[in-house]
Amino acid sequence: AMSNQTITPASITNIVRGRVDANGTFTTIGVPNGKYILRVSGAPQGWSLRDASHGGKDITSVAIELDGESATGVMLAFTDKPTELSGTVRDASGNADARATVLVFPADPAGWVDTGSQPRRLRQVRAGQDGAYKINGLPAGDYYVVAVDDESTTASWQDPAYLGGMARNATQVRLTEGDIKTQALSTMKGGR
């Protein structure tokens, strides 16, 4: 089964689809100048994109700038060992917090900008009625994870200034390929 590669502009204005040949080579034609993030859809069952490297950078997380030059030699790597980060959120009284939202974002602030429309390394999940949360399929790397109450959650939570404030009180977690980690969290009230 072949997968489809999608190059998504970091500015989220349009999508350029690539064609995959039988030998696994993919090509895009007529891509306008701009910054792009690579995405993959339709990966074989049980496999997910690990990274797409170009010039030593993972262009699934860091935008590549195209300015009339061809970007050749992009290498896609897939994994059948996804990560899982889970745990329970508790409030200040130690009770399970069903009203919490868990935010996960890269420890490196460079990963907070030009992330495209569906960032792989920035996630937001609601805790369940028992305070439990689970985030599957984060790429390997260093992350901040933090639980905030519903009132503190903002539609623009991916804004670098907001993430900078969250990072000061977040817990740092390192995920390697195939890691299954548990991280207990305490809800921050009022975003602090």
mmCIF file with all atom_site columns, N, CA and C in Angstrom, residues 17 23 30 47 64 75 87 161:
data_model
loop_
_atom_site.group_PDB
_atom_site.id
_atom_site.type_symbol
_atom_site.label_atom_id
_atom_site.label_alt_id
_atom_site.label_comp_id
_atom_site.label_asym_id
_atom_site.label_entity_id
_atom_site.label_seq_id
_atom_site.pdbx_PDB_ins_code
_atom_site.Cartn_x
_atom_site.Cartn_y
_atom_site.Cartn_z
_atom_site.occupancy
_atom_site.B_iso_or_equiv
_atom_site.pdbx_formal_charge
_atom_site.auth_seq_id
_atom_site.auth_comp_id
_atom_site.auth_asym_id
_atom_site.auth_atom_id
_atom_site.pdbx_PDB_model_num
ATOM 1  N N  . ARG A 1 17  ? -0.294 18.369 -3.380 1.00 0.00 ? 17  ARG A N  1
ATOM 2  C CA . ARG A 1 17  ? -0.197 16.913 -3.216 1.00 0.00 ? 17  ARG A CA 1
ATOM 3  C C  . ARG A 1 17  ? 0.931  16.360 -4.084 1.00 0.00 ? 17  ARG A C  1
ATOM 4  N N  . ASN A 1 23  ? 8.266  2.590  -6.785 1.00 0.00 ? 23  ASN A N  1
ATOM 5  C CA . ASN A 1 23  ? 9.520  2.349  -6.055 1.00 0.00 ? 23  ASN A CA 1
ATOM 6  C C  . ASN A 1 23  ? 9.629  3.186  -4.778 1.00 0.00 ? 23  ASN A C  1
ATOM 7  N N  . GLY A 1 30  ? 5.262  22.088 -9.641 1.00 0.00 ? 30  GLY A N  1
ATOM 8  C CA . GLY A 1 30  ? 4.630  23.397 -9.679 1.00 0.00 ? 30  GLY A CA 1
ATOM 9  C C  . GLY A 1 30  ? 4.271  23.953 -8.318 1.00 0.00 ? 30  GLY A C  1
ATOM 10 N N  . TRP A 1 47  ? 1.637  1.447  10.615 1.00 0.00 ? 47  TRP A N  1
ATOM 11 C CA . TRP A 1 47  ? 2.832  2.283  10.458 1.00 0.00 ? 47  TRP A CA 1
ATOM 12 C C  . TRP A 1 47  ? 2.443  3.756  10.492 1.00 0.00 ? 47  TRP A C  1
ATOM 13 N N  . ILE A 1 64  ? 10.091 24.030 5.571  1.00 0.00 ? 64  ILE A N  1
ATOM 14 C CA . ILE A 1 64  ? 11.110 24.161 4.534  1.00 0.00 ? 64  ILE A CA 1
ATOM 15 C C  . ILE A 1 64  ? 10.691 25.333 3.649  1.00 0.00 ? 64  ILE A C  1
ATOM 16 N N  . MET A 1 75  ? 13.941 12.397 2.549  1.00 0.00 ? 75  MET A N  1
ATOM 17 C CA . MET A 1 75  ? 13.842 10.992 2.933  1.00 0.00 ? 75  MET A CA 1
ATOM 18 C C  . MET A 1 75  ? 12.759 10.827 3.994  1.00 0.00 ? 75  MET A C  1
ATOM 19 N N  . GLY A 1 87  ? -1.693 9.496  31.694 1.00 0.00 ? 87  GLY A N  1
ATOM 20 C CA . GLY A 1 87  ? -1.618 9.767  33.117 1.00 0.00 ? 87  GLY A CA 1
ATOM 21 C C  . GLY A 1 87  ? -2.950 10.256 33.630 1.00 0.00 ? 87  GLY A C  1
ATOM 22 N N  . ALA A 1 161 ? 3.746  32.973 22.525 1.00 0.00 ? 161 ALA A N  1
ATOM 23 C CA . ALA A 1 161 ? 3.774  33.718 23.784 1.00 0.00 ? 161 ALA A CA 1
ATOM 24 C C  . ALA A 1 161 ? 3.035  32.942 24.877 1.00 0.00 ? 161 ALA A C  1
#
